[in-house]
Structure formats: structure tokens, C-alpha cells
């Protein structure tokens, strides 16, 4: 038999326990924050949310066949060495741009999925989801031009659209060239119902996206000016490929350019304007995340990343 004093003491403890805040269920602990992806870089364009998405890399040997065509290989080697860069391989990043705002989710270029000559690329799906976006949520895609590292990600291996609900904006001359290229026939057939072709330099989404013709790389190559209030960002596409060679020597021939003399003149004019106006640029092949500006120096320019 329990003594009466002990019973009274137990009753008092039970009563106190009933008044204690600990009687309420404890709130579940917040889940740990997800680790940020090294392939995702967030920044702002005015009120817009922008994200650089790392699709991979394109590795180009310094053999005189791609950069500085027609010049001694030593010219490119010396330029790279002076910039503290490797001299045997030129590394071109591939990073489409995601922009969110005004009720839209915009994607600029689609990466190199399925492109045999870019085996280190084609990984856009993972950083896109890491940025919190599912492919079906993308409303608009802006294609700079029809090379594989920019359109490869439009169509899945199954032949279905990777971004089924997105309008695909591309310049009318570039779309015409795509349709005439037999090697692109499967891609053309898949994306045709979603194509929204525009004339070079057109305002595509008023107050948000305007096309900027940059001639020479392909028949209808287009850059894009993205605007939010007084803020601007110029997505340059393939107006330039390497952050040292293309910028320091914009007049050097690059094998990727279909009309090299025109592309060289366009590149110099773009960088001259960007330096004079202190334009903010997004270069999809410069070192990740590819956001920065250029300044004039000697007979060329210098890339200044943010």
C-alpha cells in the first residue's frame, strides 16, 4: 500500500505536468535546407529573377582549326598564357539562361542534350529542377541560333518536346535555314507546332524581351535584350565564344562562324557598344555563370565578370 503522503505528492506532480507547456505536442523540426547546386547561379535583372544553368562544357583543342584560324597557333597560345589560361585546350562553358517574372518562365537556349560532339554537356534538366522549375512550366524559349549546343535540349530522345508548353521563339531567317537543313529534319518536325518566328530586331515580349540581330554566325543569329524597369541584360548568344580570345581579338577568325568577316565586324561592334554604354552582358559560353561587362583595352576588349 502506497502511503497517503506519497499519493499526494504524485498527484501534485501530475497536476504540475498538466500545466506545463511541454504537454503540447512539439513542433516538427524544419527539414534541412537543400544544398545549393554548383550548376545554378541566381541573380537579378531589375525585378526579374534570373538563373544561370550549367549544361556542361565544350572542350576545344588549341590546334589552329577553330580559334585564330589562319594564324600561327603560337598567337593563340601566347594570348591564353598572358591571361593565365591553359594553352592546350580552350574550355567553352554552356549555360542557358532562365528568367522568371511577370507571370512567365523564360529560357534562353536549350543546351546540348544528345549532341555527339559535346559529350561533356547536355545536363540541363538537373540544374533546371535544382532551380525549382519543371520543364512543363517553361512558357517561352528564345533560341539564339540552330547549332546543336543551343537547340539539342529542345527534343527528348523519344522525339517528344522537352518543354511541351513553351512557345519557341526564333528569327525567321534562322527558322528558314533550319527547315532547309536535312540533318535537322527530326528536330524541325518536332518543334514546328511551337515555333513563333520573328523578324530580326523585333520586340517579342513588349517591355521584357527584344531581339537584337548579330549577323555572321548563322543566317539568323539573334541576341536578346532582357529588360526590367531601367535594368537591362544583353544575352549575346554566339556573338563571342571564348572569354579571352574572342574578346581580346574580336577580329580573329573563328571556324564556327558561317560568314566570318561579317561575324568579326558584328563582334567588334557589339563589344564597342557594350564598353561605351557599360552594358551588362550574359555570355552563354564564357566561364560560368557568364554574367559581366567588357572594357576597351589596346586594340580589343577585356571581359570583367561580376
Short mmCIF file of C-alpha atoms in Angstrom, two decimals:
data_model
loop_
_atom_site.label_atom_id
_atom_site.label_comp_id
_atom_site.label_asym_id
_atom_site.label_seq_id
_atom_site.Cartn_x
_atom_site.Cartn_y
_atom_site.Cartn_z
CA UNK A 1 0.00 0.00 0.00
CA UNK A 2 1.33 3.46 -1.01
CA UNK A 3 1.49 5.97 1.85
CA UNK A 4 -1.02 8.80 1.61
CA UNK A 5 1.78 11.43 1.58
CA UNK A 6 3.32 9.75 -1.44
CA UNK A 7 -0.02 9.66 -3.24
CA UNK A 8 -0.48 13.38 -2.57
CA UNK A 9 2.99 14.16 -3.87
CA UNK A 10 2.37 12.19 -7.05
CA UNK A 11 -0.93 13.95 -7.61
CA UNK A 12 0.77 17.33 -7.26
CA UNK A 13 3.42 16.36 -9.80
CA UNK A 14 0.78 15.17 -12.25
CA UNK A 15 -1.14 18.43 -11.84
CA UNK A 16 2.01 20.48 -12.44
CA UNK A 17 2.81 18.41 -15.51
CA UNK A 18 -0.63 19.12 -16.89
CA UNK A 19 0.04 22.87 -16.63
CA UNK A 20 3.45 22.64 -18.25
CA UNK A 21 3.94 23.92 -21.82
CA UNK A 22 5.64 20.61 -22.52
CA UNK A 23 2.23 18.97 -22.53
CA UNK A 24 1.69 20.42 -26.04
CA UNK A 25 2.99 18.30 -28.94
CA UNK A 26 6.39 19.51 -30.06
CA UNK A 27 6.51 21.19 -33.48
CA UNK A 28 8.27 19.04 -36.05
CA UNK A 29 11.80 20.12 -36.81
CA UNK A 30 12.27 22.02 -40.07
CA UNK A 31 13.90 19.92 -42.76
CA UNK A 32 17.50 20.86 -43.52
CA UNK A 33 17.92 23.33 -46.35
CA UNK A 34 18.82 21.72 -49.65
CA UNK A 35 22.41 22.16 -50.66
CA UNK A 36 22.71 24.69 -53.50
CA UNK A 37 23.76 23.24 -56.82
CA UNK A 38 27.13 24.29 -58.22
CA UNK A 39 25.39 24.34 -61.61
CA UNK A 40 22.87 27.02 -60.59
CA UNK A 41 23.64 30.71 -60.10
CA UNK A 42 20.87 33.15 -59.16
CA UNK A 43 20.96 36.88 -59.83
CA UNK A 44 18.57 39.74 -60.58
CA UNK A 45 17.66 41.77 -63.63
CA UNK A 46 15.72 44.58 -62.01
CA UNK A 47 12.65 42.86 -60.53
CA UNK A 48 13.21 39.70 -62.57
CA UNK A 49 14.72 36.54 -61.10
CA UNK A 50 17.47 35.20 -63.36
CA UNK A 51 19.38 31.95 -63.10
CA UNK A 52 22.43 30.69 -64.99
CA UNK A 53 22.03 26.96 -65.64
CA UNK A 54 25.19 24.95 -66.30
CA UNK A 55 24.54 22.49 -69.13
CA UNK A 56 28.16 21.35 -69.37
CA UNK A 57 31.34 22.20 -71.26
CA UNK A 58 32.72 22.10 -74.76
CA UNK A 59 36.45 21.32 -74.90
CA UNK A 60 38.24 22.65 -77.99
CA UNK A 61 41.90 21.84 -78.75
CA UNK A 62 44.22 24.75 -79.49
CA UNK A 63 45.22 23.36 -82.89
CA UNK A 64 44.56 26.35 -85.13
CA UNK A 65 41.42 24.79 -86.61
CA UNK A 66 38.83 26.63 -84.51
CA UNK A 67 40.23 29.79 -82.89
CA UNK A 68 42.60 32.12 -84.71
CA UNK A 69 42.10 30.26 -87.98
CA UNK A 70 44.83 31.21 -90.45
CA UNK A 71 47.17 32.46 -87.74
CA UNK A 72 50.13 30.69 -86.11
CA UNK A 73 49.00 28.54 -83.20
CA UNK A 74 51.54 30.41 -81.11
CA UNK A 75 49.41 33.58 -81.40
CA UNK A 76 46.52 31.90 -79.57
CA UNK A 77 48.93 30.18 -77.15
CA UNK A 78 50.57 33.46 -76.17
CA UNK A 79 47.21 35.16 -75.69
CA UNK A 80 45.99 32.37 -73.41
CA UNK A 81 49.26 32.25 -71.50
CA UNK A 82 49.17 36.00 -70.85
CA UNK A 83 45.69 35.55 -69.37
CA UNK A 84 46.85 32.71 -67.12
CA UNK A 85 44.78 30.14 -69.02
CA UNK A 86 45.65 26.60 -70.18
CA UNK A 87 47.20 26.70 -73.63
CA UNK A 88 46.33 23.24 -74.93
CA UNK A 89 42.54 23.27 -74.53
CA UNK A 90 40.00 26.08 -74.72
CA UNK A 91 37.09 25.40 -72.37
CA UNK A 92 33.76 26.80 -73.52
CA UNK A 93 31.05 26.64 -70.88
CA UNK A 94 27.47 26.01 -71.99
CA UNK A 95 24.87 27.77 -69.84
CA UNK A 96 21.33 28.56 -70.92
CA UNK A 97 19.64 31.39 -69.02
CA UNK A 98 16.42 31.10 -67.02
CA UNK A 99 14.37 34.24 -66.30
CA UNK A 100 11.25 34.37 -64.12
CA UNK A 101 8.84 37.26 -63.72
CA UNK A 102 5.68 38.93 -64.99
CA UNK A 103 3.89 35.60 -64.85
CA UNK A 104 6.31 33.93 -67.27
CA UNK A 105 9.18 31.46 -67.12
CA UNK A 106 11.64 32.16 -69.93
CA UNK A 107 14.52 30.02 -71.12
CA UNK A 108 17.23 31.36 -73.42
CA UNK A 109 18.65 28.48 -75.49
CA UNK A 110 18.20 24.84 -74.53
CA UNK A 111 21.62 23.25 -74.19
CA UNK A 112 23.35 20.37 -75.95
CA UNK A 113 21.43 17.23 -74.97
CA UNK A 114 22.08 14.42 -77.43
CA UNK A 115 24.84 16.28 -79.28
CA UNK A 116 27.64 13.81 -80.05
CA UNK A 117 30.38 16.42 -80.33
CA UNK A 118 29.61 17.83 -76.86
CA UNK A 119 29.84 14.74 -74.61
CA UNK A 120 30.56 16.85 -71.51
CA UNK A 121 27.27 18.73 -71.94
CA UNK A 122 23.55 18.08 -72.23
CA UNK A 123 22.81 18.17 -68.50
CA UNK A 124 20.26 21.00 -68.40
CA UNK A 125 17.41 19.01 -66.81
CA UNK A 126 19.19 18.64 -63.45
CA UNK A 127 20.08 22.32 -62.82
CA UNK A 128 16.67 23.40 -64.12
CA UNK A 129 14.97 21.28 -61.47
CA UNK A 130 17.52 22.38 -58.87
CA UNK A 131 16.38 25.92 -59.64
CA UNK A 132 12.81 24.87 -58.82
CA UNK A 133 11.43 24.67 -62.35
CA UNK A 134 9.90 21.70 -64.13
CA UNK A 135 10.23 21.60 -67.94
CA UNK A 136 6.44 21.77 -68.38
CA UNK A 137 6.40 25.12 -66.52
CA UNK A 138 8.57 26.94 -69.08
CA UNK A 139 6.34 29.33 -71.05
CA UNK A 140 8.77 30.70 -73.65
CA UNK A 141 12.09 29.61 -75.16
CA UNK A 142 14.30 32.05 -77.06
CA UNK A 143 16.74 30.39 -79.46
CA UNK A 144 19.79 32.40 -80.48
CA UNK A 145 20.56 30.08 -83.40
CA UNK A 146 20.28 26.48 -84.54
CA UNK A 147 23.64 24.94 -83.61
CA UNK A 148 23.33 21.74 -81.60
CA UNK A 149 24.63 23.15 -78.32
CA UNK A 150 21.74 25.62 -78.35
CA UNK A 151 18.84 23.51 -79.67
CA UNK A 152 19.85 19.98 -78.63
CA UNK A 153 17.77 20.17 -75.47
CA UNK A 154 14.53 21.05 -77.24
CA UNK A 155 13.63 17.45 -78.11
CA UNK A 156 13.91 14.34 -75.95
CA UNK A 157 15.45 11.12 -77.19
CA UNK A 158 11.91 9.79 -77.55
CA UNK A 159 11.15 12.52 -80.09
CA UNK A 160 8.80 14.35 -77.70
CA UNK A 161 9.19 18.00 -76.82
CA UNK A 162 11.31 18.55 -73.72
CA UNK A 163 9.32 21.72 -72.91
CA UNK A 164 5.81 20.80 -74.06
CA UNK A 165 4.05 24.03 -73.10
CA UNK A 166 6.62 26.57 -74.31
CA UNK A 167 6.42 28.79 -77.37
CA UNK A 168 9.76 28.59 -79.22
CA UNK A 169 10.91 32.00 -80.47
CA UNK A 170 13.48 32.04 -83.28
CA UNK A 171 14.26 34.54 -86.02
CA UNK A 172 12.54 33.92 -89.36
CA UNK A 173 15.85 33.63 -91.28
CA UNK A 174 17.18 31.09 -88.78
CA UNK A 175 13.97 29.05 -88.91
CA UNK A 176 14.10 29.06 -92.70
CA UNK A 177 17.71 27.82 -92.59
CA UNK A 178 16.74 25.08 -90.14
CA UNK A 179 13.97 23.88 -92.42
CA UNK A 180 16.42 23.67 -95.32
CA UNK A 181 18.91 21.56 -93.34
CA UNK A 182 18.10 17.88 -93.86
CA UNK A 183 20.12 16.86 -90.79
CA UNK A 184 17.73 18.88 -88.62
CA UNK A 185 14.55 17.38 -90.11
CA UNK A 186 13.57 15.38 -86.97
CA UNK A 187 14.04 18.43 -84.74
CA UNK A 188 12.17 20.68 -87.16
CA UNK A 189 9.23 18.27 -87.30
CA UNK A 190 9.03 18.07 -83.50
CA UNK A 191 9.23 21.79 -82.76
CA UNK A 192 7.29 23.18 -85.75
CA UNK A 193 3.91 23.38 -83.92
CA UNK A 194 5.50 25.53 -81.21
CA UNK A 195 7.55 27.88 -83.40
CA UNK A 196 6.91 31.61 -83.13
CA UNK A 197 9.21 33.11 -85.76
CA UNK A 198 10.06 36.81 -85.59
CA UNK A 199 11.76 39.33 -87.82
CA UNK A 200 15.32 40.29 -86.81
CA UNK A 201 15.32 43.04 -84.18
CA UNK A 202 11.65 42.56 -83.29
CA UNK A 203 10.09 43.34 -79.94
CA UNK A 204 8.96 39.88 -78.87
CA UNK A 205 7.53 40.41 -75.39
CA UNK A 206 6.94 44.18 -75.02
CA UNK A 207 8.84 45.66 -72.11
CA UNK A 208 10.53 42.34 -71.44
CA UNK A 209 12.37 40.77 -74.42
CA UNK A 210 13.62 42.40 -77.62
CA UNK A 211 15.62 40.61 -80.31
CA UNK A 212 18.98 42.10 -81.34
CA UNK A 213 20.33 40.92 -84.69
CA UNK A 214 24.02 39.98 -84.56
CA UNK A 215 24.95 38.91 -88.06
CA UNK A 216 27.54 36.47 -89.34
CA UNK A 217 27.47 33.44 -87.07
CA UNK A 218 24.44 31.81 -88.71
CA UNK A 219 21.83 33.12 -91.20
CA UNK A 220 19.56 34.49 -88.48
CA UNK A 221 21.61 34.60 -85.28
CA UNK A 222 19.97 36.70 -82.60
CA UNK A 223 20.96 38.16 -79.27
CA UNK A 224 18.25 39.19 -76.81
CA UNK A 225 17.85 42.26 -74.62
CA UNK A 226 16.01 41.42 -71.40
CA UNK A 227 14.51 44.41 -69.60
CA UNK A 228 13.02 45.17 -66.20
CA UNK A 229 12.38 48.82 -65.46
CA UNK A 230 15.65 50.65 -66.10
CA UNK A 231 17.73 47.46 -65.87
CA UNK A 232 18.96 45.66 -68.99
CA UNK A 233 20.85 42.45 -69.72
CA UNK A 234 22.04 41.50 -73.21
CA UNK A 235 22.13 37.75 -73.86
CA UNK A 236 24.78 37.61 -76.60
CA UNK A 237 24.35 34.05 -77.89
CA UNK A 238 27.33 33.10 -80.03
CA UNK A 239 28.44 36.63 -80.83
CA UNK A 240 31.55 35.52 -78.92
CA UNK A 241 32.74 32.11 -77.74
CA UNK A 242 35.87 32.42 -75.61
CA UNK A 243 36.26 35.00 -72.85
CA UNK A 244 39.90 35.67 -73.75
CA UNK A 245 40.40 35.04 -77.47
CA UNK A 246 37.02 36.33 -78.71
CA UNK A 247 37.17 39.44 -76.51
CA UNK A 248 40.83 40.41 -76.76
CA UNK A 249 40.92 39.72 -80.52
CA UNK A 250 37.37 40.06 -81.91
CA UNK A 251 38.74 40.23 -85.47
CA UNK A 252 40.37 36.80 -85.37
CA UNK A 253 38.59 34.18 -87.43
CA UNK A 254 36.56 31.52 -85.62
CA UNK A 255 35.66 28.39 -87.53
CA UNK A 256 32.16 28.28 -86.01
CA UNK A 257 31.16 31.49 -87.81
CA UNK A 258 29.37 30.82 -91.11
CA UNK A 259 30.28 34.25 -92.50
CA UNK A 260 33.50 35.01 -90.65
CA UNK A 261 34.17 38.60 -91.86
CA UNK A 262 30.61 39.65 -91.03
CA UNK A 263 30.74 37.90 -87.65
CA UNK A 264 34.03 39.62 -86.81
CA UNK A 265 32.60 43.03 -87.61
CA UNK A 266 29.47 42.26 -85.58
CA UNK A 267 31.53 41.07 -82.62
CA UNK A 268 33.68 44.20 -82.56
CA UNK A 269 30.62 46.46 -82.91
CA UNK A 270 28.80 44.67 -80.09
CA UNK A 271 31.77 44.92 -77.72
CA UNK A 272 32.40 48.56 -78.66
CA UNK A 273 28.80 49.44 -77.83
CA UNK A 274 28.89 47.35 -74.65
CA UNK A 275 32.07 49.05 -73.42
CA UNK A 276 30.89 52.56 -74.26
CA UNK A 277 27.47 52.04 -72.64
CA UNK A 278 28.69 49.80 -69.79
CA UNK A 279 26.16 47.18 -70.83
CA UNK A 280 25.60 44.16 -68.66
CA UNK A 281 26.12 41.00 -70.72
CA UNK A 282 25.28 37.32 -70.44
CA UNK A 283 27.65 35.17 -72.46
CA UNK A 284 26.49 31.52 -72.64
CA UNK A 285 29.98 30.21 -73.47
CA UNK A 286 32.10 32.28 -71.06
CA UNK A 287 33.14 30.86 -67.67
CA UNK A 288 30.11 30.04 -65.53
CA UNK A 289 27.93 31.93 -64.74
CA UNK A 290 28.74 34.16 -67.72
CA UNK A 291 27.49 37.49 -66.32
CA UNK A 292 29.67 40.58 -66.67
CA UNK A 293 30.78 43.52 -68.78
CA UNK A 294 33.59 44.41 -71.16
CA UNK A 295 36.00 47.32 -71.16
CA UNK A 296 38.10 48.58 -74.05
CA UNK A 297 41.84 47.88 -73.84
CA UNK A 298 44.52 48.32 -76.54
CA UNK A 299 43.03 47.18 -79.86
CA UNK A 300 40.45 44.91 -78.22
CA UNK A 301 38.47 44.42 -75.04
CA UNK A 302 38.68 42.66 -71.68
CA UNK A 303 35.95 40.56 -70.05
CA UNK A 304 35.10 41.67 -66.50
CA UNK A 305 32.92 39.07 -64.77
CA UNK A 306 30.58 40.11 -61.96
#
